[in-house]
Coordinates of C-alpha atoms in Angstrom, one line a residue:
M1 CA -100.4 -2.5 -54.2
K2 CA -103.4 -4.2 -53.0
A3 CA -106.1 -2.4 -51.2
K4 CA -106.2 -3.9 -47.2
R5 CA -109.7 -6.6 -47.5
S6 CA -111.9 -6.4 -44.4
E7 CA -113.8 -8.9 -43.3
K8 CA -117.4 -9.0 -43.5
Y9 CA -120.2 -10.7 -42.0
H10 CA -123.7 -11.7 -42.7
V11 CA -126.1 -9.5 -40.5
R12 CA -129.3 -10.5 -39.7
F13 CA -131.0 -7.4 -39.1
F14 CA -134.3 -7.4 -36.0
G15 CA -137.7 -6.1 -36.5
K16 CA -140.8 -6.4 -38.3
H17 CA -139.5 -8.2 -41.0
V18 CA -136.3 -10.2 -42.0
L19 CA -133.5 -8.7 -43.3
K20 CA -130.0 -9.6 -44.1
Q21 CA -127.2 -8.0 -46.0
W22 CA -123.0 -8.4 -45.6
V23 CA -121.6 -5.5 -43.4
D24 CA -117.9 -4.6 -43.4
Q25 CA -116.5 -5.2 -39.5
R26 CA -116.0 -1.5 -39.2
Q27 CA -119.6 -0.8 -39.6
I28 CA -120.0 -3.5 -36.4
C29 CA -120.3 -2.8 -32.9
F30 CA -121.3 -4.4 -29.9
Y31 CA -125.0 -4.5 -28.8
S32 CA -125.5 -2.4 -25.8
K33 CA -128.4 -1.3 -24.0
N34 CA -129.5 1.7 -25.1
S35 CA -133.6 2.9 -24.9
P36 CA -134.8 3.9 -28.5
D37 CA -134.5 7.7 -27.8
Q38 CA -131.2 7.7 -26.8
I39 CA -130.4 5.8 -30.2
L40 CA -133.3 7.6 -33.0
G41 CA -133.0 11.5 -30.9
E42 CA -134.9 13.3 -33.5
K43 CA -136.0 10.4 -35.9
R44 CA -139.1 9.4 -33.6
G45 CA -141.2 7.8 -36.4
L46 CA -138.8 5.1 -36.6
Y47 CA -139.3 4.6 -32.9
K48 CA -141.6 1.0 -32.9
D49 CA -139.5 -0.6 -35.1
L50 CA -136.6 0.1 -33.0
E51 CA -138.3 -0.7 -30.2
R52 CA -139.4 -4.3 -31.5
A53 CA -135.8 -4.7 -32.5
I54 CA -134.4 -4.7 -29.4
L55 CA -136.2 -6.5 -27.3
Q56 CA -135.7 -9.4 -30.2
A57 CA -132.3 -8.8 -30.2
E58 CA -132.3 -9.6 -25.9
K59 CA -134.4 -12.3 -26.0
A60 CA -131.7 -13.3 -28.6
Q61 CA -129.4 -12.4 -26.5
K62 CA -130.8 -14.5 -23.5
M63 CA -130.4 -18.1 -25.7
N64 CA -127.7 -19.8 -25.6
L65 CA -125.3 -19.9 -29.0
Q66 CA -126.4 -23.1 -29.9
D67 CA -130.5 -22.3 -29.6
R68 CA -129.6 -18.7 -31.0
L69 CA -128.0 -20.3 -34.1
K70 CA -130.4 -22.9 -34.9
K71 CA -133.0 -20.1 -35.1
Y72 CA -131.6 -17.1 -36.5
S73 CA -128.7 -18.5 -39.0
F74 CA -129.5 -18.0 -42.3
G75 CA -129.0 -21.5 -43.8
L76 CA -131.6 -22.3 -41.2
C77 CA -134.4 -19.7 -40.9
H78 CA -135.5 -19.9 -44.7
S79 CA -136.6 -23.0 -46.3
D80 CA -135.1 -23.7 -49.9
D81 CA -137.1 -21.9 -51.6
D82 CA -136.5 -19.1 -49.5
S83 CA -133.2 -19.6 -49.8
K84 CA -133.6 -19.1 -53.6
K85 CA -135.1 -16.5 -53.5
V86 CA -132.5 -14.6 -51.6
A87 CA -129.5 -15.8 -53.8
E88 CA -131.4 -14.4 -56.8
T89 CA -132.6 -11.2 -55.3
N90 CA -128.6 -10.9 -54.2
A91 CA -127.1 -11.4 -57.8
K92 CA -130.0 -9.4 -59.4
G93 CA -127.9 -6.4 -57.1
T94 CA -130.0 -5.4 -54.3
E95 CA -128.9 -7.1 -51.3
G96 CA -129.8 -5.8 -47.8
K97 CA -133.5 -5.7 -49.1
E98 CA -136.2 -7.5 -46.9
I99 CA -136.7 -10.4 -47.7
K100 CA -141.2 -11.2 -47.5

């Protein structure tokens, strides 16, 4: 019996550094407007990073789809050299690490 495969989406995480990873659809939820306090709870050290990511997400959410894809799509937000670095990094099994 074959295991049921779920779809994965290539996700760009907002924050100080670009971070992308293939994420299982079951781990993705719709964006909701929660304060960093509600999301982080006790993990206060991450507050500034999360606050920055929330502001970037809200700014992106206001863009029309075409402009948002132009700015944030994987193939369009990196030069060929950067894309090669990402491919090489992923081939080495370090997918999901931040890209500088």
